[in-house]
Coordinates of C-alpha atoms and ligand atoms in Angstrom, one line a residue:
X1387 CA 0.0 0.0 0.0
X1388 CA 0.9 3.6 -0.5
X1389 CA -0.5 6.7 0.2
X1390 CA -0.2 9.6 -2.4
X1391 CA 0.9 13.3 -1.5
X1392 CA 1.1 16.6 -4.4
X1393 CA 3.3 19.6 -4.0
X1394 CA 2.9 22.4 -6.0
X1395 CA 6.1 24.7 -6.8
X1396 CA 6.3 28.1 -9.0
X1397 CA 9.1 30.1 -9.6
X1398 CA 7.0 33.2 -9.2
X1399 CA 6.1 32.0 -5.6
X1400 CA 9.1 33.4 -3.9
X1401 CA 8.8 33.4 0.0
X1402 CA 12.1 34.6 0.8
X1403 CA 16.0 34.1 0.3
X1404 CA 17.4 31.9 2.5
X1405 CA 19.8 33.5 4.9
X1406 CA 22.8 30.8 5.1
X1407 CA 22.7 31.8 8.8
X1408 CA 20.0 29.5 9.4
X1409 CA 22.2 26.5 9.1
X1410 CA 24.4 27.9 12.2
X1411 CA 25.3 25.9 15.3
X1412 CA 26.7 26.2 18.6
X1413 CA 29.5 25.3 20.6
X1414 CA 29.1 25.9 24.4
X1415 CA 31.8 25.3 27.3
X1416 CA 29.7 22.3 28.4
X1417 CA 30.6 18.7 28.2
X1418 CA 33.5 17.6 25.7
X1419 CA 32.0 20.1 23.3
X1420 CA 35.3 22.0 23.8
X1421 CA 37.8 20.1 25.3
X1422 CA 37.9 16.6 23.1
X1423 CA 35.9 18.0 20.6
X1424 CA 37.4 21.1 18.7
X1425 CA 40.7 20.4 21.2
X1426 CA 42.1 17.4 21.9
X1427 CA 45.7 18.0 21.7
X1428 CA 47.2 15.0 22.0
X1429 CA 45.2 13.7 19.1
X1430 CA 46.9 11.8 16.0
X1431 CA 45.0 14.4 13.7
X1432 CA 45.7 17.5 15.7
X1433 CA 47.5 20.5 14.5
X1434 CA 49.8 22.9 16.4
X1435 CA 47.2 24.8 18.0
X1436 CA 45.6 21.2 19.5
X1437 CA 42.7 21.6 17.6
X1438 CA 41.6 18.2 15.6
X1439 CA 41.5 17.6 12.2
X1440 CA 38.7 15.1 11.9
X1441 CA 36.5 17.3 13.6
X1442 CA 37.0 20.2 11.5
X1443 CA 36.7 18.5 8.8
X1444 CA 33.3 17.2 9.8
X1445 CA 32.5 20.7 10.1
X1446 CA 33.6 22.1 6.9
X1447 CA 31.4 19.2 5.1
X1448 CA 28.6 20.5 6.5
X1449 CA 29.2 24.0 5.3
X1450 CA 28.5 25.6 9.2
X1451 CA 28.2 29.2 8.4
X1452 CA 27.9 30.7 11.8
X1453 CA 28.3 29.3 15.2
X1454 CA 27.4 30.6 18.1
X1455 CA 29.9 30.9 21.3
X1456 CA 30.7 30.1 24.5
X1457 CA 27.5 29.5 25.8
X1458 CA 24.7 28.8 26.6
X1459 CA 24.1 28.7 30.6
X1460 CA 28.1 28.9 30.5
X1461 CA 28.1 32.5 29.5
X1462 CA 26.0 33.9 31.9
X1463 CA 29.1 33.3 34.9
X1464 CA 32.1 33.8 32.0
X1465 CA 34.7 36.5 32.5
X1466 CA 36.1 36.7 29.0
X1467 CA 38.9 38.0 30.1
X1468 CA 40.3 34.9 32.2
X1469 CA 40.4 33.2 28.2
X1470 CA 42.9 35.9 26.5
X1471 CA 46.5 36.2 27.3
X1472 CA 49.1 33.3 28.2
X1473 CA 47.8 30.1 28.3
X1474 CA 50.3 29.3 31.2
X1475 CA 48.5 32.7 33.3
X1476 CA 45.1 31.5 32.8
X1477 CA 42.5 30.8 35.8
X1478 CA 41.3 27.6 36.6
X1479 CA 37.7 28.5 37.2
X1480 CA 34.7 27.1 39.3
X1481 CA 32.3 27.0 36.4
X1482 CA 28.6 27.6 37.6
X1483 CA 26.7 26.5 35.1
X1484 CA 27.1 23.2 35.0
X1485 CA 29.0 22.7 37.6
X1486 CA 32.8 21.9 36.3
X1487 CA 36.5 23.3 36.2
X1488 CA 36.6 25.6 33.4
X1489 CA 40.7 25.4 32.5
X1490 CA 40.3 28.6 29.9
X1491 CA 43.1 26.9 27.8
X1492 CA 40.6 27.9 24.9
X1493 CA 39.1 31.0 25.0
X1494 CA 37.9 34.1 22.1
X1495 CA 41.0 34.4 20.4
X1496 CA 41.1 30.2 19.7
X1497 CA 37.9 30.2 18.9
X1498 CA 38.5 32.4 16.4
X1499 CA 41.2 30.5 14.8
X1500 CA 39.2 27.2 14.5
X1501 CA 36.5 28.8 13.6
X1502 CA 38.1 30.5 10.4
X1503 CA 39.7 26.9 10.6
X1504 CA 36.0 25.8 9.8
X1505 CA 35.0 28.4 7.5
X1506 CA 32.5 29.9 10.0
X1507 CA 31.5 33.5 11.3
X1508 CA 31.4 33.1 15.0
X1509 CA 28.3 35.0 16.6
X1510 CA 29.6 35.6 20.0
X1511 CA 27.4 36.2 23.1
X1512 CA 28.2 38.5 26.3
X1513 CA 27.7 37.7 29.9
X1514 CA 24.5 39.7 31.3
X1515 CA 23.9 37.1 33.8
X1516 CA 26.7 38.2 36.4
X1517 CA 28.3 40.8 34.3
X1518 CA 26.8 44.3 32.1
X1519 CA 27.5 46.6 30.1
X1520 CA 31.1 46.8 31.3
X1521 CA 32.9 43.7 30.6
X1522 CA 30.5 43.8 27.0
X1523 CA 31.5 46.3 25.7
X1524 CA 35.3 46.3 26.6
X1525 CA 34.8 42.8 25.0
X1526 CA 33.6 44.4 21.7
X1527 CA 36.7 47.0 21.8
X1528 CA 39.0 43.6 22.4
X1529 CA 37.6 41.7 19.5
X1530 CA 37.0 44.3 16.6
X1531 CA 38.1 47.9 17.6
X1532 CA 41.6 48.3 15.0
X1533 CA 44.4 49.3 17.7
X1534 CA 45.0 52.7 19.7
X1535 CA 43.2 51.7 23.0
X1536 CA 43.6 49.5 26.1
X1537 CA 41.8 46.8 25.0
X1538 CA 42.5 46.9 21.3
X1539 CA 46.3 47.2 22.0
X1540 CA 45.8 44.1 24.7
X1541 CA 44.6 42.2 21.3
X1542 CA 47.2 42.8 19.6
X1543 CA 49.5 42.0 22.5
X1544 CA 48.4 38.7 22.4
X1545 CA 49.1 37.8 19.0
X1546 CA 46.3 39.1 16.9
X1547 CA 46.7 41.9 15.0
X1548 CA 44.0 42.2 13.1
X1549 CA 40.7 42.5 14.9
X1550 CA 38.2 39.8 14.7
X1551 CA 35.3 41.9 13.3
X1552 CA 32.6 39.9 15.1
X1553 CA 29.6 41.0 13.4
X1554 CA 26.6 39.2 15.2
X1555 CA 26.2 39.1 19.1
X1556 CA 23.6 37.4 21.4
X1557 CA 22.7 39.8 24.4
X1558 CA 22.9 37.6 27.1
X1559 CA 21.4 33.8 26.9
X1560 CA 17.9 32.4 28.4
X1561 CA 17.7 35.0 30.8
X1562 CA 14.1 34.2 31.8
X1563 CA 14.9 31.0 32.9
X1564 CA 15.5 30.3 36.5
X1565 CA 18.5 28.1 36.1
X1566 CA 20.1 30.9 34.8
X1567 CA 23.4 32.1 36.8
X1568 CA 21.6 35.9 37.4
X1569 CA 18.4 35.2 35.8
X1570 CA 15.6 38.5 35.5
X1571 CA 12.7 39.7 35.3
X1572 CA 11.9 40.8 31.6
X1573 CA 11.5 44.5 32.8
X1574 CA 15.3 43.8 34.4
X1575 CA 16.4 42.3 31.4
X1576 CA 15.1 44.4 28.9
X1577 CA 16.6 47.4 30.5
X1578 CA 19.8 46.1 30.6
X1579 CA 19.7 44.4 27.1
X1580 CA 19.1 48.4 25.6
X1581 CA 21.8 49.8 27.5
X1582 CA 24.0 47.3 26.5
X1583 CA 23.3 47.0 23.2
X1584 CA 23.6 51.1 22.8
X1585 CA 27.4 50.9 24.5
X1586 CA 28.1 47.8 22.2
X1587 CA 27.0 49.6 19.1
X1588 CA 28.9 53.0 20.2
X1589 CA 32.0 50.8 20.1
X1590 CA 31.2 49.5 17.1
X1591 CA 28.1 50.1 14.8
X1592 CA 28.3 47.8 12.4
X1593 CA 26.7 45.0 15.0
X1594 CA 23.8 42.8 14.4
X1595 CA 22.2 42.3 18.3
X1596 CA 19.8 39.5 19.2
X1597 CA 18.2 40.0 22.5
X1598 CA 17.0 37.0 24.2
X1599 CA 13.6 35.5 23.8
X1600 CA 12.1 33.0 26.1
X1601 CA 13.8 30.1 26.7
X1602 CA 10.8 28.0 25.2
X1603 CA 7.3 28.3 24.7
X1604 CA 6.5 25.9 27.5
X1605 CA 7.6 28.9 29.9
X1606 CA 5.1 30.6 31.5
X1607 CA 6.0 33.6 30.8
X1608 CA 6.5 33.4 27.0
X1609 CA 5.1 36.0 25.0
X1610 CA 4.6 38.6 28.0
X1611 CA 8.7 38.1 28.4
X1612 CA 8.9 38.7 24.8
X1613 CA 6.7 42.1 24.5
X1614 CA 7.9 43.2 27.7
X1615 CA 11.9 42.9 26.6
X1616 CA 11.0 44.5 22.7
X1617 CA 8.9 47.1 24.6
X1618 CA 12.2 48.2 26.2
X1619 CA 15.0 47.5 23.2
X1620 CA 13.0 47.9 20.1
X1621 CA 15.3 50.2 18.6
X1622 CA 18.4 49.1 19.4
X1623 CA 18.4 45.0 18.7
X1624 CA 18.2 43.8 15.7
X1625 CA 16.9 40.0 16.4
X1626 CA 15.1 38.0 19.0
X1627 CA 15.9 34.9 19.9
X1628 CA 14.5 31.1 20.0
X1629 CA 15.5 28.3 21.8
X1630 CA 13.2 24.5 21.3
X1631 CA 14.1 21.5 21.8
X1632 CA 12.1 18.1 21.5
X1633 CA 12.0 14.5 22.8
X1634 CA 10.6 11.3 22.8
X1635 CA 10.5 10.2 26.3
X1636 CA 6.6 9.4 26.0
X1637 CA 7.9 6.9 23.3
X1638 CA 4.9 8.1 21.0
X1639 CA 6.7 8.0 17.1
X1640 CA 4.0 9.5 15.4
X1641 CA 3.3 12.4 18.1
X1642 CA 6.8 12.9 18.3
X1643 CA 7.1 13.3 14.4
X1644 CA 4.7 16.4 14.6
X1645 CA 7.0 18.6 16.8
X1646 CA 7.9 20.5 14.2
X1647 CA 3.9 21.8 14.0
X1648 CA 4.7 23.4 17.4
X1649 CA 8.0 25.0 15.9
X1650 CA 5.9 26.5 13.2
X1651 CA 3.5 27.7 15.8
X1652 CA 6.1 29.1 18.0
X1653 CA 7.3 30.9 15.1
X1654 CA 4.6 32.3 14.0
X1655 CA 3.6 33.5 17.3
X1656 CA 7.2 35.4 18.1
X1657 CA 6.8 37.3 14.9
X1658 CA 3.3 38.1 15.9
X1659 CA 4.6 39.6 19.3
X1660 CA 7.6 41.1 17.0
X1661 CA 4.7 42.9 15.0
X1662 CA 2.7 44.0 17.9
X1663 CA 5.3 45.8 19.7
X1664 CA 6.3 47.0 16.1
X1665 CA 2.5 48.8 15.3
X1666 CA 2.3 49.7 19.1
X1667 CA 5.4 52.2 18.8
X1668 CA 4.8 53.0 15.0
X1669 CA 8.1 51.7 14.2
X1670 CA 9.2 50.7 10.6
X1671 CA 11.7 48.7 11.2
X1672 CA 11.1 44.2 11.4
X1673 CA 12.5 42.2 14.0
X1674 CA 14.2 39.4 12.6
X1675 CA 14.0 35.8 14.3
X1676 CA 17.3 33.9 15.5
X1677 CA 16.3 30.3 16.8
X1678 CA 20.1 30.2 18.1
X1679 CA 18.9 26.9 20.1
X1680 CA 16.8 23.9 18.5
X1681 CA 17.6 20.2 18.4
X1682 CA 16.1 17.1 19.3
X1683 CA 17.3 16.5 22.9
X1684 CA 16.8 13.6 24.9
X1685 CA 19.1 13.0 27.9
X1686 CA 19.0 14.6 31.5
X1687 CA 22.3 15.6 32.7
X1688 CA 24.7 13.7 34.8
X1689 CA 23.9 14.3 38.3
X1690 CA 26.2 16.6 39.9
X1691 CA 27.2 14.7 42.7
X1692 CA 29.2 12.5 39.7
X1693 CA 30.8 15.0 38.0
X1694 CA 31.4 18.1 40.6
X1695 CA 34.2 20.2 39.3
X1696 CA 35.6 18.1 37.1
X1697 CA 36.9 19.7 34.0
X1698 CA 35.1 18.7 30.8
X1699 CA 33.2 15.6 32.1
X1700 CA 31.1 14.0 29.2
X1701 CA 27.5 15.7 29.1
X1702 CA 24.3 14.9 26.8
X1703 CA 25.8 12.6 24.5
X1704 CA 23.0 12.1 23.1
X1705 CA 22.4 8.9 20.8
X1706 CA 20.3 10.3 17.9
X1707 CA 18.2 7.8 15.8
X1708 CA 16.6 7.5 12.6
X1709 CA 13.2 9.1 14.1
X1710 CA 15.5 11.9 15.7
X1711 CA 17.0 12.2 12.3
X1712 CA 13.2 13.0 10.7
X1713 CA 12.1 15.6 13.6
X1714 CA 15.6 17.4 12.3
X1715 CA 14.6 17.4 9.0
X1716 CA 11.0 18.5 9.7
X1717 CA 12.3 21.6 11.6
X1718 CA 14.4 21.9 8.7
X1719 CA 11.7 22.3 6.8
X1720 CA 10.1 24.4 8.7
X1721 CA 12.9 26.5 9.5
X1722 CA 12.4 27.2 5.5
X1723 CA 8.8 27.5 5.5
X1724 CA 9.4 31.0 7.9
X1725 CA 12.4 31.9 5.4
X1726 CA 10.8 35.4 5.3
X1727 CA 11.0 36.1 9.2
X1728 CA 13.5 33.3 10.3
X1729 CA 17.3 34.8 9.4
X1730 CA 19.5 32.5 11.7
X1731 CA 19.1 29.8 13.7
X1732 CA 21.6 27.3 15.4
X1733 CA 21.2 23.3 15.8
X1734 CA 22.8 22.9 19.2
X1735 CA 24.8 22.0 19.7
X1736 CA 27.7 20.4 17.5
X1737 CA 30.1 18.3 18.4
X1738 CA 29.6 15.2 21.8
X1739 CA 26.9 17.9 23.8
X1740 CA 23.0 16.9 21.7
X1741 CA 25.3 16.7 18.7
X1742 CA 25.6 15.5 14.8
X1743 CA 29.5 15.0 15.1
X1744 CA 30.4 12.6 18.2
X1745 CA 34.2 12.1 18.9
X1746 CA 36.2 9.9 21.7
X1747 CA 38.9 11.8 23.1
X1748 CA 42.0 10.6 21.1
X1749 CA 40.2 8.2 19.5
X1750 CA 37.9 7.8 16.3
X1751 CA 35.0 10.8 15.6
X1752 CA 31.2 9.5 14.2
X1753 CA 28.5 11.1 12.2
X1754 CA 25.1 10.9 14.1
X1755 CA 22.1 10.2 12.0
X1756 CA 21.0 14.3 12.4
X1757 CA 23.9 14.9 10.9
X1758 CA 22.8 14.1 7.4
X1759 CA 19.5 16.1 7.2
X1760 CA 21.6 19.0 8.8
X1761 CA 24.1 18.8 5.9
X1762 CA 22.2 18.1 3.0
X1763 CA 19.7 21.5 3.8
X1764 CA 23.3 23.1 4.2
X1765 CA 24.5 22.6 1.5
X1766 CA 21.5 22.3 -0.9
X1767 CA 19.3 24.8 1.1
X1768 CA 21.0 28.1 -0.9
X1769 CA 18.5 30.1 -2.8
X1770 CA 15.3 31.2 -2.9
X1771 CA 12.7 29.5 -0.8
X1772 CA 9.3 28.9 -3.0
X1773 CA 5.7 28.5 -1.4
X1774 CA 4.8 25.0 -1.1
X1775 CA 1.5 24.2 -1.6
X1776 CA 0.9 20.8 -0.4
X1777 CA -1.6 17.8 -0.6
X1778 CA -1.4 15.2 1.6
X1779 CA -3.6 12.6 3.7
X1780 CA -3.1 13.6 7.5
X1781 CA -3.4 12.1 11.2
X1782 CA -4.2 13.0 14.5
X1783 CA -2.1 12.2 17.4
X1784 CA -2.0 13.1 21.1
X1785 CA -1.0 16.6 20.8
X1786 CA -1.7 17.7 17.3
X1787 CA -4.5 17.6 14.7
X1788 CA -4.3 16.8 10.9
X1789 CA -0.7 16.3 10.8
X1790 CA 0.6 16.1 7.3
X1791 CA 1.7 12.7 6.2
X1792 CA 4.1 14.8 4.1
X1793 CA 6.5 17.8 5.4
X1794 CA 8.2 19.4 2.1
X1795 CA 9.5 22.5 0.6
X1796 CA 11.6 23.7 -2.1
X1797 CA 14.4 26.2 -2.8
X1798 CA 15.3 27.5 -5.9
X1799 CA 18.5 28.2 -7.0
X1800 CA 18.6 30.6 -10.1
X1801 CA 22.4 31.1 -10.3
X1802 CA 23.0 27.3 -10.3
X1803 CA 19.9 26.7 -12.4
X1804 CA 19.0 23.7 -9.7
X1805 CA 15.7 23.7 -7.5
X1806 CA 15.9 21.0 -4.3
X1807 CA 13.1 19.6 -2.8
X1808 CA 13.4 18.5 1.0
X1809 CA 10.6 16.0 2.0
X1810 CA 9.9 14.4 5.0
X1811 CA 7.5 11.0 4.8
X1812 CA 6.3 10.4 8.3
X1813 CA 4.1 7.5 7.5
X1814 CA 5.7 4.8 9.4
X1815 CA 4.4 1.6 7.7
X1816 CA 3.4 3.0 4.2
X1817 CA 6.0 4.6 1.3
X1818 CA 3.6 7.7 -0.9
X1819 CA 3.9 8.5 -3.9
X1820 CA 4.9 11.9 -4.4
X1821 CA 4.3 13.9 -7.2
X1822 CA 6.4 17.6 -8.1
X1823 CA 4.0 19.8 -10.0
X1824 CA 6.9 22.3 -11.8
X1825 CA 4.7 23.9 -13.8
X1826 CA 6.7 27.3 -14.5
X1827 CA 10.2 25.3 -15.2
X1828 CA 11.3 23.9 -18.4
X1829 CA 13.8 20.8 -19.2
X1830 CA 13.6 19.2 -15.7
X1831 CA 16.0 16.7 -15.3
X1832 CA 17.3 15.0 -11.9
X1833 CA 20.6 15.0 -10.7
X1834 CA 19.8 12.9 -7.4
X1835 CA 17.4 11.5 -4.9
X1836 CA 18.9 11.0 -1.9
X1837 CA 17.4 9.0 0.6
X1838 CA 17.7 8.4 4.4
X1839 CA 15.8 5.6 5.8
X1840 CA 16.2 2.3 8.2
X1841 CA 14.1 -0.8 8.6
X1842 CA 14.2 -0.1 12.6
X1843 CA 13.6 3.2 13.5
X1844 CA 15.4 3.2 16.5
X1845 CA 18.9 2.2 14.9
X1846 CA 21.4 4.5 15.4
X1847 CA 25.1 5.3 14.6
X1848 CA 27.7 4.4 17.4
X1849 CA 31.2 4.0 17.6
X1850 CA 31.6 0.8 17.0
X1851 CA 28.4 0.7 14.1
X1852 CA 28.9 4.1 13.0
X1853 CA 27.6 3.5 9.3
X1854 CA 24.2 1.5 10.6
X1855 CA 22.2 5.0 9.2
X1856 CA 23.7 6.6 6.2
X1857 CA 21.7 8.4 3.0
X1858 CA 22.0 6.3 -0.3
X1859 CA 21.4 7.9 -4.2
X1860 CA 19.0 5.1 -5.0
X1861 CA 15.8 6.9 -4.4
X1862 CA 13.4 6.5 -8.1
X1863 CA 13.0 10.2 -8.3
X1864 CA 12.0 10.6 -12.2
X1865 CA 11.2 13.8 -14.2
X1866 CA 8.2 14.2 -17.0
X1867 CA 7.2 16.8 -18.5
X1868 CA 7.1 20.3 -16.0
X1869 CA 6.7 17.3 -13.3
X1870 CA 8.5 14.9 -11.2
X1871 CA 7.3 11.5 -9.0
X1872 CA 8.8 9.8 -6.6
X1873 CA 8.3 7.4 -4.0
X1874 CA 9.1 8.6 -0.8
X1875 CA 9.9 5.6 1.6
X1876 CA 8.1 5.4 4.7
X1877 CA 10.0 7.6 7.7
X1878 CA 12.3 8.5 5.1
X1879 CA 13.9 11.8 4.8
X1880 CA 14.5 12.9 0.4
X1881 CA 16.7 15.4 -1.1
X1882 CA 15.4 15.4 -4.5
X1883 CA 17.8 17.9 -6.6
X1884 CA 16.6 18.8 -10.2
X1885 CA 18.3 20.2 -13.1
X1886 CA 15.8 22.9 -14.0
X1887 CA 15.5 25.9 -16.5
X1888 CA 13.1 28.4 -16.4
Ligands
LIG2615 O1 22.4 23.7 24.7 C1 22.4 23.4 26.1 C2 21.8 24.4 27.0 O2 20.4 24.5 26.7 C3 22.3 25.8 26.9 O3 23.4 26.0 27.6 C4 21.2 26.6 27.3 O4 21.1 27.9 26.8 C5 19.9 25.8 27.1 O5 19.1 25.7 28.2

């Protein structure tokens, strides 16, 4: 049996450009996310700086074009300035967040380095949790101001000539959430968020700032946190901020397949509070959307009685699956579907903390299942996004209504001549048969259908099985005239690239 789905594309439909931004990520000072994953000097692949080559190179496949840094929880107890200098002068530090020994062996100027190493922007966040305006804007001053001041000149004392030329910065992390080291109120926050962001910009203007929206849409006070912090910054942040994660742990597949329904509310429901604060002061000027935080996330953490100040204990090593795999590509999806409002947005994290790249301290490094959705909408994801308009049979499970059999949407890319579809089946017993309605392109041909998809939707990729879940080309994608079918396995993620001309 299979079920049949319809998706309509035009060239004339643009929605938006995709921003590459959106296929950011995140590496916090938590875990072995740091230490053992970008540096693990004693590592056969490592390079002078300790940092290791496998891992990088994991990166760079996946074409990471921003990733957010050093935290996370970690940032809100972080004196930046315990990271810079001498490694051999550095603090050891009692890390609060999560409860460790921070060594500071890597700090901003490193993670500079691997991350041109990687080819990505970094978008760095400032402590407003225990520090202010202070400490972030002297940070600024240290990482982009040229030379010919204290802090500048301490830069370039310590190796680095030319400034780093930061361009995007978070304003704090999840500061509505209790667990956070100096956690406020949204009135608190909000203040502190404008002045800060004025004394950032006055450093240096050229700054994108995202202020810091709720830490989910489960909190209980999302939305009011939202309008209340915009009401206060409007004019002086550029972005608000996102952060959902998703799990299993009722063991309910096909509920658990529909999370991304909720991102797409949660969107949509940010930008309406982003509008309404907008028409309230008469403003002109759009917030943009940064969901700097989204995954799949399963574990609890270790308990801290285990791992008390120890320095980079392993933390959420999350084993991700073939079902994880299809939630990541349904946010993916839906990440595109909000193109328009949606300008950056980080999976988090990236490498042995809820990651796609796992590693074993001076041993081998393994791609998770997630990481092949992530990479194939990063590297195929470039262009225009076009409205889909869909057809499918649906479902109902325990928290959603008519759930789409089929999640799917297209980007165009005029330059290359190429348009991708990305299309979720979340049927888990039947394949569908999937027709591409193309009507506004000409000579359609297909250059591959790539498939992810496992008998057992549980199986995962370890260490010692690490190619149990890997995409194949064999999927039957086939073009006809201005049209193209395909069967789309059942819980099967497709990357359908065409050969298109307008
Ligand atoms: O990504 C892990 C943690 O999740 C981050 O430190 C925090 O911002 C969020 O709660």
């Amino acid at each position: 049996m299979t079920i049949q789905s319809k998706m309509i594309v035009d060239k004339d439909f643009k929605l938006a450009e995709v921003d590459p931004r959106v296929y950011g990520s995140f590496i916090e000072h938590l875990g072995r996310a740091v230490y053992g994953g970008i540096y693990d000097p004693e590592h056969p692949t490592a390079d002078e700086n300790g940092f290791r080559g496998d891992t990088l190179q994991a990166v760079r496949a996946a074409g990471v074009p921003i990733i957010r840094y050093p935290g996370g929880n970690f940032v809100s107890g972080y004196n930046w300035e315990d990271g810079v200098g001498p490694k051999a002068d550095r603090k050891r530090s009692l890390e609060l967040a999560w409860w460790t020994t921070e060594t500071n062996q890597i700090g901003t100027n490193e993670f500079a380095d691997w991350a041109k190493l990687a080819g990505s922007e970094v978008m760095m966040a400032v402590n407003l949790g225990t520090r202010g305006i202070d400490a972030a804007r002297n940070l600024v001053e240290y990482c982009n101001h040229p030379s010919g001041s204290y802090w500048s000149d301490l830069r370039i004392s310590h190796g680095y000539k030319e400034p780093h030329a930061f361009k995007t910065w978070c304003l704090g992390n999840e500061m509505d959430g209790p667990w956070q080291i100096g956690a406020k109120t949204a009135v608190e926050y909000g203040r502190l968020a404008n002045e800060t962001a004025k004394a950032m910009r006055w450093v240096d203007p050229s700054l994108e700032l995202v202020a810091c929206g709720s830490s989910g849409s489960s909190m209980s006070t999302f939305a009011e946190w939202e309008a209340t912090v915009l009401d206060l910054s409007y004019d002086n942040v550029d972005f608000l901020s996102l952060h959902q994660y998703y799990n299993n742990h009722e063991d309910d597949t096909p509920n658990f397949l529909a999370r991304s329904l909720d991102l797409d509310q949660f969107i949509s429901s940010v930008a309406a509070v982003c509008d309404y604060i907008k028409a309230k002061k008469k403003s002109k000027k759009k917030i943009y959307l940064s969901l700097d935080e989204w995954n799949v996330w399963k574990t609890q953490g270790t308990s801290r009685a285990d791992q008390l100040w120890q320095v980079a204990p392993p933390e959420f090593e999350d084993e991700y699956n073939m079902e994880d795999a299809l939630v990541v590509g349904c946010c993916l999806i839906t990440l595109l579907k909000h193109a328009d409002r949606v300008k950056m947005a980080c999976i988090a994290q990236l490498i042995n903390v809820i990651a796609p790249i796992m590693t074993e301290n001076g041993g081998p490094l393994w791609l998770q299942t997630t990481y092949y959705p992530y990479m194939h909408a990063s590297l195929y994801g470039r262009g225009t996004v076009l409205h889909p308009l869909i057809t499918s049979p649906v479902y109902d499970s325990k928290d959603f209504t008519d759930v789409p059999y089929l999640e799917a949407v297209s980007v165009y890319n005029e330059e290359l001549g190429e348009v991708t579809v990305f299309a979720v089946n979340r049927h888990l017993t039947e394949g569908m048969e999937f027709t591409l309605d193309l009507r506004s392109f000409k000579n359609v041909s297909v250059l591959q259908h790539t498939v992810l998809e496992h008998e057992d939707i549980h199986a995962s990729n370890t260490r010692s099985n690490p190619g149990n879940v890997l995409p194949h080309n064999r999927g039957n994608a086939a073009a006809g005239e201005g049209s193209v079918t395909a069967l789309l396995p059942k819980a099967s993620w497709n990357v359908i690239r065409l050969k298109v001309n307008s």
